[in-house]
Structures are given as C-alpha cells and as structure tokens.
C-alpha cells in the first residue's frame, strides 16, 4: 500500500499517519491502524480500496473499540472527567484523553494503552528474568561461601579432635605414670621398713650381749667378761658403721613433665564486615600502583608512566601530577617524599617535586617496594635474569639507602616464577611476598619467609575457587592492623583473608558488590582500604570500610 512506509509506529510524537505533519488527530482507522487528521481522512484515506468498509473511529471514542482480548476497562481522565483516556503519554508516563493530547501532550511521545501495557509486561518479564539470573548467581556465590565456611569448620573440628586425642594420650600416660609412681613408692616404703626392722633386730641383739656382759661382770670371771665385752664392742662398731655411712644411697622418685597441654584453647567467633563506602570512576588507562601518605592523600601510578596525588574530599581531586617516568613505577610514601622504581634504580620524589636517585641496584631490576617502620623492602623482577639462582630476589634497605640484607634464590625455592610482584612485612622481621609470573597470566603464590630467608609457609589459593582452570592470581598483599593479610585474586574477582600463619579466614567475592578484577590496594592512615578494580569494564577505585580482620 502507498501509505505503508509512512505509518507512525510506537513511541513517536502523535501525528497524522498519512501526511506526517498535522498533529491535530481526529480519527483512527482501526483496519489500517492509522491515526489521521481530518484532511487526510477525507482526501486521502477515502481513496483506499474498500475505504467505505473501514472502521473509522473518532479519537474520543477509541476506548469503546478496545480489543476483545484486552483486560483493561475504560479509564476516566483525572483532569477532564467527561473524557475517557485513549492513549499513554510515554514522555510523562500518564494516561491521557483527547483534550489532554490537544492541550498539553501534543508534542509528546504517545502509545496506545493496550500496546503500552503489553510493552510493560514484556519489560517486566525481561526484568524478572534478569533478577532471577542475579538471584541464582547470588545464591550460588553464597552457597560457595557457605562451603568454604563448612570446610573451615571441618578443619577446626579436626584440630579440636586432634587436641582431644592428645589430651586422652596425656591422660593415659598420666594414669600409667601414677601407677608406676605408686608402685615405686610402695617398693621404697618396703625397703625403708626392711632396713628399720634389721636395725631393730640388731638393737635387740646388742641388748642381749649387753646383758651377757653384765652377767659376766657379776660372775667375777675376768676371762669371760673381757670376751663378752669384745663381742659387744664388735657388734656396736658394725652397727655404728651401718648407721653412720660415708656414703648414702636411696632411691627417690621425680616427675619430669614433657607434654604440652593446650589449656588455653578456645573458640572465637569473628564478625567480618566489609562495606564499600564510595566508588570513583577513573579516567586513566590502568592503575599500576597505589599508596597513601600521612596526610590521607592517595597516590596512584598508571600504565602511562604518570604519577598523581589525589585528595579525598567528597570526590577525588588531583593535587599533583608527574610524568616522564621510565617503566611502570611502583610507588610508596616515605615521610614527605615518594619512592618509586625506575628500571635499575629506586628514585625519590621530594615534596618540592625534585626527583633524585635514592638507590641504584644495577644490574638488578627493582619491581616492588614496601616501607615499614624501620626499613625498605625491595622485590626484584628476575624474568630476564640469566642466573636466577644467584640473583637477589629481595633486598632490605635502610632509610639511608644502605643494604642491610640480601636474599638470593639458591635452589630456586624462594622464587619459582619470574618476579616478586608485591611484598609486606609481618612482625617486623618476616617478609610476605607474591611469587608471580611477570607478564603472562599473573599466576602466583603468596610466600612468607623469616629473617634468615627460610620459608615458613606458602598460600596457593583455596580449592573452592582456585583450580588448574581458575588459577590463583594474587596481585597485592597487605597487612592489616590485626596482623592478618588481605590478598587480591584478580582473575577470580575475590579477596582472600589469611592469618599470619597462612591459614584462611575467609574469601570475599567482590562480584556480590558489583566489583570485578581486584588489583592493587592500599590501606590509608585511617585504616580504610582502597581497591583498584573494574565495574562494567570501567576502571574503579573503591573506598572500603572493613573490620574483623
């Protein structure tokens, strides 16, 4: 038909479907599904084939021609009580009558009531499907967290049972020792009693000899008297030696405890809270490093060799910006200055914006930094090192730049991959760091070594979310005030929280809060956590309040 290309579809300004210029709609042809002005009705539509058989309805009477399948009854206009609503104004989201259209809504987007309702139903169905999918995902993630807690519960139960087993073994051993002690004490008492009886018998014998001496004295027989005296003297000397020995032997029992009984064991329920207070969309390529200063400002280094100082006040305000740095610098604040890695060097950016070389570590490549209360920890990029055994992987520096200690990768135990991606300290002397692939897949482990470079533990992720297919991708490790560790797992969109002993406390799935791919992090002077991540493929810097770990 000649008019088919000019028919106005839904969500257009209501105008004549034939001339497409006149907005003074008078009628609708129910057969052609066209709104028409008076002129086109008489001059154009009348020439259509069988036009005289078409159902032409005045705009004010459209409500009486509602489709038989419609579930909606005519609605009186709130502003014009004698009029019935015939359209939906999509611009104002109101039901309108012909007078409303003519007076107020002429240039607005219009739709038929039935069509608009059908569209709303479809929108609600789509929204319901989306909500259903989100609910299923949320339930899945909640169930995963429940499985993790169940696994931890089983581990705790096994530890308690092991301790109970040890306690039973100690109890059994103590009962055996008690029995042994009683038997020994009984033998000792019998021995003392025997010695006492022997001495008493000797004393009786002496008394008998003494009586014999007295009798001999009374008999006036000198020879027999002196014989009896000699016999008495011999017995007395013998007994005197036995009761006045030069040495003394006695068996004495002693208890030597050699069992550690965990009398202080207890169950502690920790309430972990994690709340995103603010999200800031970042207009930069990527954040390569982040740190904070003593004034509460945030410093970031992006992938375009630029360093920015940001002030946090309602939003993020750039205070300073520095460019032309080589490589992708790692930045850390030291007093009023900023330390940054730059190929073979660690540079220092002073408060007056002057940059100097703090320490040249050639031919090594410093890759990550950590500033503690009394020293600087430097982690190396060993990806291009020819000899990865003798190459230093971690160096301790004083605040004057002097080397305190060097850790080499002898036996390739401390570093099994390419680089120390991030590091921090626990209990001052222990160093926790990420043993990571440099530019490939970010696969890595978290390692803790003591002051002497001996590995205390390795954390390789958790089997509930990490596997050969979904491997552990740690990017940053931070120590909290409670001496626990927060680890960002970029590819699995999660934060792992572990204790200083490398034991898992919990895993936080950031997708539940709309965040993906958590990367570099820092904790500012107020204890607030800052996380670089993605949300709908946009770079996001999140301001997070946490407690419990």
XYZ file of C-alpha atoms in Angstrom:
549
model
C 0.000 0.000 0.000
C 1.148 3.527 -0.771
C 0.926 4.632 2.843
C 2.744 1.699 4.472
C 6.131 3.398 4.630
C 4.717 6.458 6.310
C 2.855 4.745 9.115
C 3.925 6.109 12.509
C 4.947 3.324 14.844
C 5.026 3.243 18.653
C 6.844 5.826 20.731
C 6.565 8.584 18.054
C 5.037 12.018 18.506
C 1.365 11.576 17.682
C 0.831 12.967 14.182
C -1.186 12.039 11.134
C -0.048 8.689 9.796
C -0.538 9.844 6.205
C 0.769 13.387 5.881
C 3.017 13.022 8.961
C 2.784 16.768 9.587
C -0.578 17.549 11.089
C -0.718 16.789 14.827
C -4.425 17.562 15.062
C -5.545 13.960 15.113
C -9.268 13.487 14.727
C -9.824 9.812 13.964
C -8.253 6.388 13.766
C -8.840 3.784 11.081
C -8.986 0.566 13.062
C -8.430 -1.516 9.905
C -5.353 0.415 8.723
C -4.152 1.078 12.288
C -3.676 4.742 11.337
C -4.252 7.964 13.220
C -5.363 10.636 10.733
C -6.091 14.323 10.548
C -9.432 15.447 9.161
C -7.987 16.465 5.803
C -6.249 13.134 5.103
C -9.323 11.246 6.242
C -11.445 12.969 3.613
C -8.918 13.461 0.788
C -6.525 10.507 1.025
C -7.938 7.628 3.049
C -11.255 7.864 1.221
C -9.452 6.736 -1.950
C -8.222 3.482 -0.346
C -9.763 0.293 -1.689
C -12.893 -0.587 0.266
C -12.350 2.503 2.414
C -16.078 2.769 2.871
C -15.987 -0.556 4.723
C -13.208 0.503 7.124
C -13.985 1.190 10.747
C -13.239 4.889 11.266
C -13.420 5.875 14.940
C -13.269 9.341 16.422
C -10.347 9.799 18.789
C -12.644 10.389 21.724
C -14.417 7.068 21.084
C -11.342 4.837 20.752
C -11.903 3.493 24.254
C -15.074 1.791 23.056
C -13.127 -0.156 20.417
C -10.711 -1.865 22.775
C -9.549 -5.240 21.518
C -11.691 -8.106 22.716
C -8.594 -9.688 24.280
C -7.844 -6.578 26.284
C -8.037 -6.873 30.051
C -8.391 -3.141 30.576
C -11.586 -1.194 31.005
C -12.022 2.486 30.035
C -10.461 4.927 32.487
C -11.857 8.398 33.105
C -9.408 11.241 32.699
C -8.411 12.795 36.031
C -8.303 16.290 34.530
C -11.316 16.026 32.216
C -13.915 13.923 33.986
C -16.214 13.679 30.967
C -13.430 12.247 28.817
C -12.043 8.717 28.716
C -8.312 8.102 28.412
C -7.366 6.827 24.985
C -3.553 6.931 24.952
C -0.471 6.710 27.172
C 1.891 9.669 27.146
C 5.294 7.975 27.313
C 7.032 11.279 27.974
C 5.007 11.955 31.126
C 4.082 8.324 31.866
C 0.409 9.312 32.165
C -2.895 8.113 30.782
C -4.323 10.935 28.628
C -7.600 11.782 26.904
C -8.054 13.657 23.569
C -8.266 17.004 25.389
C -5.049 16.258 27.278
C -3.336 15.483 23.988
C -4.599 18.664 22.338
C -3.774 20.977 25.255
C -0.660 19.583 26.927
C 0.813 16.477 25.314
C 0.653 17.286 21.578
C 4.433 17.081 21.042
C 4.986 14.168 23.420
C 5.626 10.520 22.654
C 2.375 8.547 22.567
C 1.335 4.933 22.576
C -1.948 3.060 22.677
C -2.919 1.860 26.134
C -3.054 -1.815 25.199
C 0.277 -1.692 23.358
C 1.945 0.238 26.174
C 0.673 -2.294 28.680
C 1.955 -5.174 26.587
C 5.333 -3.469 26.355
C 5.398 -3.013 30.124
C 4.553 -6.684 30.587
C 7.450 -7.636 28.304
C 9.764 -5.265 30.164
C 8.707 -6.783 33.481
C 9.286 -10.289 32.122
C 12.775 -9.344 30.972
C 13.487 -7.663 34.301
C 12.144 -10.696 36.137
C 14.414 -12.963 34.093
C 17.397 -10.731 34.841
C 16.565 -10.652 38.549
C 16.134 -14.434 38.519
C 19.572 -14.867 36.949
C 21.103 -12.493 39.514
C 19.367 -14.339 42.357
C 20.682 -17.675 41.079
C 24.210 -16.259 40.817
C 23.938 -14.695 44.266
C 22.666 -17.942 45.796
C 25.484 -19.806 44.061
C 28.094 -17.450 45.481
C 26.509 -17.526 48.939
C 26.499 -21.331 48.814
C 30.154 -21.264 47.774
C 30.993 -19.082 50.767
C 28.979 -21.476 52.935
C 31.016 -24.391 51.554
C 34.220 -22.530 52.386
C 32.993 -21.954 55.942
C 31.945 -25.614 56.149
C 35.424 -26.661 55.048
C 36.952 -24.374 57.672
C 34.544 -25.820 60.245
C 35.720 -29.339 59.388
C 39.346 -28.244 59.753
C 38.584 -26.692 63.151
C 36.759 -29.861 64.209
C 39.751 -31.980 63.207
C 42.092 -29.720 65.184
C 39.862 -29.963 68.251
C 39.634 -33.750 67.895
C 43.408 -33.971 67.492
C 43.856 -31.895 70.617
C 41.312 -34.090 72.403
C 43.231 -37.162 71.223
C 46.454 -35.686 72.546
C 44.688 -34.905 75.812
C 43.483 -38.518 76.057
C 47.004 -39.757 75.338
C 48.317 -37.436 78.036
C 45.625 -38.672 80.416
C 46.512 -42.301 79.653
C 50.195 -41.577 80.124
C 49.496 -39.749 83.375
C 47.484 -42.698 84.706
C 50.346 -45.044 83.793
C 52.851 -42.700 85.460
C 50.628 -42.509 88.537
C 50.511 -46.298 88.736
C 54.279 -46.505 88.257
C 54.770 -43.862 90.940
C 52.563 -45.707 93.437
C 54.385 -48.991 92.788
C 57.759 -47.279 93.216
C 56.614 -45.539 96.386
C 55.406 -48.874 97.756
C 58.749 -50.531 96.993
C 60.578 -47.632 98.600
C 58.402 -47.849 101.727
C 59.017 -51.605 101.943
C 62.767 -51.056 101.644
C 62.737 -48.468 104.438
C 60.627 -50.771 106.588
C 63.030 -53.647 105.960
C 66.035 -51.529 106.948
C 64.206 -50.382 110.052
C 63.403 -53.998 111.012
C 67.023 -55.048 110.503
C 68.250 -52.227 112.730
C 65.723 -53.084 115.422
C 66.853 -56.731 115.321
C 70.464 -55.616 115.695
C 69.459 -53.412 118.589
C 67.833 -56.423 120.302
C 70.984 -58.444 119.696
C 73.085 -55.683 121.281
C 70.792 -55.630 124.291
C 71.222 -59.368 124.717
C 75.030 -59.071 124.500
C 74.985 -56.178 126.976
C 73.001 -58.305 129.430
C 75.563 -61.082 128.931
C 78.393 -58.609 129.718
C 76.636 -57.564 132.921
C 76.181 -61.194 133.926
C 79.856 -61.911 133.290
C 80.773 -58.929 135.401
C 78.661 -60.267 138.260
C 80.222 -63.722 137.896
C 83.665 -62.251 138.699
C 85.136 -64.270 135.786
C 87.544 -61.835 134.145
C 88.267 -64.017 131.108
C 84.618 -64.486 130.215
C 83.913 -60.811 130.988
C 86.504 -59.486 128.544
C 85.312 -61.974 125.898
C 81.754 -60.717 126.263
C 82.921 -57.067 126.123
C 84.875 -57.721 122.935
C 81.828 -59.359 121.325
C 79.654 -56.375 122.320
C 82.234 -53.904 121.012
C 82.389 -55.705 117.648
C 78.606 -55.613 117.260
C 78.427 -51.925 118.251
C 81.145 -50.991 115.748
C 79.328 -52.894 112.998
C 76.025 -51.185 113.726
C 77.745 -47.802 114.085
C 79.190 -48.153 110.581
C 75.804 -49.083 109.126
C 74.040 -46.100 110.689
C 76.917 -43.640 110.050
C 77.977 -44.443 106.458
C 80.477 -42.413 104.445
C 78.064 -42.590 101.529
C 74.302 -42.636 101.363
C 72.201 -44.446 98.791
C 68.464 -44.001 98.447
C 66.009 -44.310 95.572
C 63.872 -41.180 95.144
C 61.146 -40.658 92.542
C 60.795 -37.457 90.497
C 58.165 -36.379 87.929
C 59.502 -34.814 84.728
C 56.585 -33.294 82.717
C 57.149 -33.444 78.968
C 53.676 -32.825 77.500
C 52.255 -29.605 76.122
C 48.604 -29.446 77.040
C 46.624 -26.687 75.284
C 44.796 -25.493 78.338
C 44.158 -22.078 76.729
C 42.386 -23.377 73.609
C 39.073 -21.668 72.902
C 36.584 -20.916 70.134
C 36.425 -17.319 68.931
C 33.671 -16.059 66.641
C 34.864 -13.180 64.484
C 32.372 -10.847 62.837
C 33.783 -9.753 59.496
C 32.380 -6.571 57.986
C 33.175 -5.249 54.526
C 31.367 -2.194 53.185
C 32.052 -0.164 50.052
C 31.520 3.464 51.087
C 32.383 5.127 47.772
C 33.285 4.258 44.198
C 35.237 6.577 41.923
C 35.405 6.075 38.177
C 38.984 6.612 36.997
C 39.669 8.292 33.666
C 43.049 6.642 33.200
C 44.246 3.594 31.296
C 45.005 1.464 34.360
C 46.361 1.802 37.890
C 49.731 0.117 38.164
C 50.431 1.028 41.800
C 48.683 2.755 44.686
C 49.796 4.043 48.079
C 48.795 6.636 50.677
C 50.632 9.334 52.607
C 50.425 10.513 56.214
C 48.002 13.301 55.249
C 45.440 10.781 53.996
C 46.023 11.535 50.311
C 46.116 8.742 47.737
C 48.960 8.358 45.234
C 48.493 6.349 42.051
C 50.772 5.379 39.184
C 49.075 4.438 35.934
C 50.147 2.415 32.933
C 51.077 5.586 31.031
C 54.045 6.487 33.256
C 52.147 9.167 35.194
C 52.010 9.609 38.973
C 49.132 11.502 40.606
C 48.461 12.690 44.137
C 44.725 12.636 44.890
C 42.883 14.391 47.696
C 39.789 12.648 49.062
C 37.026 15.195 49.700
C 33.533 14.218 48.553
C 35.303 13.182 45.361
C 38.876 12.708 44.179
C 40.757 15.907 43.407
C 44.144 15.805 41.676
C 46.685 17.787 43.708
C 49.813 16.911 41.733
C 50.699 15.100 38.549
C 54.149 13.912 37.474
C 55.073 12.380 34.122
C 58.057 11.140 32.108
C 58.963 8.274 34.425
C 60.547 5.222 32.871
C 58.796 1.880 33.012
C 55.764 1.189 35.173
C 56.776 2.558 38.564
C 55.830 1.046 41.897
C 55.294 3.882 44.386
C 55.476 4.033 48.184
C 55.436 7.020 50.530
C 58.414 7.682 52.814
C 57.810 10.588 55.196
C 57.073 13.594 52.939
C 58.586 12.042 49.821
C 57.638 9.262 47.409
C 59.870 6.340 46.470
C 59.415 4.798 43.038
C 61.038 2.067 40.977
C 62.589 3.085 37.662
C 64.384 0.269 35.811
C 67.598 -0.395 37.800
C 67.033 2.443 40.242
C 64.853 3.499 43.120
C 64.150 7.205 42.785
C 62.893 9.648 45.383
C 60.351 12.335 44.560
C 60.680 15.093 47.153
C 57.941 17.414 48.407
C 59.318 20.155 46.127
C 58.807 17.789 43.144
C 62.545 17.263 42.610
C 63.491 13.710 41.657
C 66.780 12.121 42.760
C 68.276 8.626 42.714
C 67.737 7.049 46.130
C 69.491 3.748 45.334
C 70.995 2.233 42.194
C 70.625 -1.550 42.295
C 72.160 -2.318 38.883
C 72.193 -4.804 37.283
C 69.081 -5.869 39.211
C 65.581 -4.662 38.349
C 63.627 -3.446 41.406
C 59.962 -4.189 40.811
C 58.076 -3.690 44.076
C 58.566 -1.734 47.313
C 57.369 -1.829 50.887
C 58.167 0.789 53.524
C 57.952 -0.448 57.125
C 58.635 1.481 60.322
C 62.386 0.977 60.125
C 63.379 -0.270 56.671
C 62.542 -0.604 52.983
C 61.884 -3.984 51.356
C 62.656 -4.239 47.634
C 61.353 -7.114 45.485
C 63.047 -7.840 42.157
C 61.922 -8.681 38.648
C 64.053 -11.671 37.667
C 62.253 -12.532 34.420
C 65.244 -11.541 32.279
C 67.938 -12.717 34.713
C 70.297 -15.321 33.236
C 71.245 -16.828 36.589
C 68.110 -16.927 38.717
C 69.907 -18.821 41.482
C 72.468 -16.182 42.457
C 70.271 -13.224 41.533
C 68.994 -11.265 44.552
C 65.223 -11.517 44.748
C 64.625 -9.430 47.895
C 66.792 -6.710 49.444
C 66.413 -4.952 52.787
C 67.462 -1.284 52.736
C 67.851 1.253 55.500
C 66.265 4.674 55.171
C 69.730 5.928 54.191
C 69.761 3.569 51.192
C 72.373 1.217 52.651
C 71.860 -2.510 52.062
C 71.008 -4.379 55.274
C 70.364 -7.866 53.925
C 70.137 -9.667 50.574
C 68.085 -12.811 49.886
C 69.263 -14.898 46.936
C 67.286 -17.592 45.191
C 69.550 -20.525 45.971
C 67.870 -23.764 44.999
C 65.148 -21.690 43.305
C 62.984 -22.165 46.358
C 62.229 -18.563 47.311
C 61.190 -17.585 43.769
C 59.817 -20.298 41.495
C 58.499 -17.899 38.844
C 59.588 -14.537 37.403
C 59.137 -11.724 39.884
C 58.319 -10.586 43.395
C 55.085 -8.812 42.471
C 54.286 -7.353 45.881
C 55.661 -7.555 49.424
C 54.908 -6.558 53.003
C 56.222 -7.367 56.481
C 54.753 -9.229 59.450
C 56.178 -8.989 62.970
C 58.828 -6.650 61.517
C 61.299 -9.376 60.540
C 59.161 -11.763 58.457
C 58.567 -10.866 54.802
C 55.415 -11.853 52.941
C 55.542 -11.568 49.151
C 53.934 -12.756 45.916
C 55.930 -15.178 43.757
C 54.376 -14.383 40.370
C 54.617 -14.722 36.618
C 55.690 -11.373 35.209
C 53.597 -10.624 32.127
C 51.816 -13.837 31.260
C 48.839 -14.931 33.331
C 49.533 -13.425 36.795
C 49.590 -16.939 38.257
C 51.374 -16.969 41.591
C 51.706 -17.969 45.240
C 51.944 -15.990 48.465
C 55.099 -16.828 50.442
C 56.265 -15.983 53.977
C 59.963 -16.124 54.880
C 61.629 -15.330 58.185
C 64.586 -13.022 58.748
C 67.001 -15.771 57.682
C 65.216 -16.429 54.387
C 63.627 -19.712 55.469
C 60.158 -20.352 54.049
C 57.537 -20.532 56.801
C 54.538 -21.238 54.575
C 53.072 -20.859 51.092
C 49.466 -19.980 50.300
C 48.355 -21.251 46.882
C 44.732 -20.140 46.996
C 41.681 -22.139 48.018
C 40.379 -25.218 46.225
C 36.796 -23.939 46.323
C 37.529 -21.093 43.900
C 41.014 -21.897 42.587
C 41.938 -24.789 40.310
C 44.070 -25.523 37.254
C 41.400 -23.834 35.173
C 40.635 -20.994 37.602
C 44.103 -20.491 38.989
C 45.163 -18.218 41.841
C 46.198 -14.770 40.546
C 47.446 -12.705 43.505
C 48.274 -9.093 42.642
C 48.618 -7.361 46.031
C 49.130 -8.495 49.614
C 48.527 -6.114 52.533
C 48.963 -6.499 56.268
C 46.093 -5.270 58.435
C 46.318 -3.762 61.919
C 45.239 -7.158 63.277
C 48.341 -8.701 61.670
C 46.314 -10.600 59.084
C 46.787 -10.483 55.316
C 44.461 -9.348 52.504
C 45.266 -10.792 49.071
C 43.597 -9.640 45.841
C 42.840 -12.517 43.433
C 42.320 -10.669 40.143
C 41.042 -13.376 37.789
C 38.672 -14.871 40.396
C 37.286 -11.442 41.444
C 37.935 -12.145 45.125
C 39.847 -11.122 48.221
C 41.470 -13.865 50.317
C 41.927 -13.059 54.012
C 44.538 -15.237 55.739
C 46.226 -15.204 59.131
C 49.913 -14.559 59.791
C 50.273 -18.367 59.867
C 48.900 -18.703 56.333
C 45.528 -20.105 57.425
C 42.422 -18.987 55.542
C 39.994 -16.777 57.464
C 37.523 -16.055 54.660
C 37.129 -15.300 50.968
C 35.197 -12.208 49.868
C 33.523 -12.490 46.456
C 33.585 -8.902 45.164
C 31.133 -9.613 42.346
C 28.432 -9.640 45.036
C 29.189 -5.917 45.395
C 29.476 -5.226 41.677
C 33.282 -5.241 41.500
C 35.476 -7.339 39.239
C 39.197 -7.973 38.782
C 40.560 -6.511 42.044
C 44.148 -5.437 41.575
C 46.437 -3.133 43.523
C 45.366 -1.993 47.004
C 46.476 0.179 49.899
C 45.369 0.880 53.473
C 45.484 4.572 54.398
C 46.303 6.190 57.755
C 42.678 5.895 58.911
C 42.615 2.144 58.243
C 40.469 2.471 55.115
C 41.060 0.012 52.290
C 41.379 1.287 48.708
C 40.920 -1.239 45.890
C 41.516 -0.803 42.177
C 39.046 -2.911 40.193
C 36.637 -2.997 37.272
C 32.888 -2.426 37.086
C 31.146 -2.844 33.733
C 34.598 -2.677 32.074
C 35.327 0.698 33.680
C 38.269 1.424 35.970
C 37.018 1.878 39.534
C 38.769 2.959 42.733
C 36.720 1.821 45.728
C 36.829 3.212 49.258
C 36.137 0.320 51.677
C 35.498 0.158 55.420
C 36.324 -3.234 56.961
C 36.625 -4.831 60.385
C 37.105 -8.264 61.927
C 40.416 -8.944 60.214
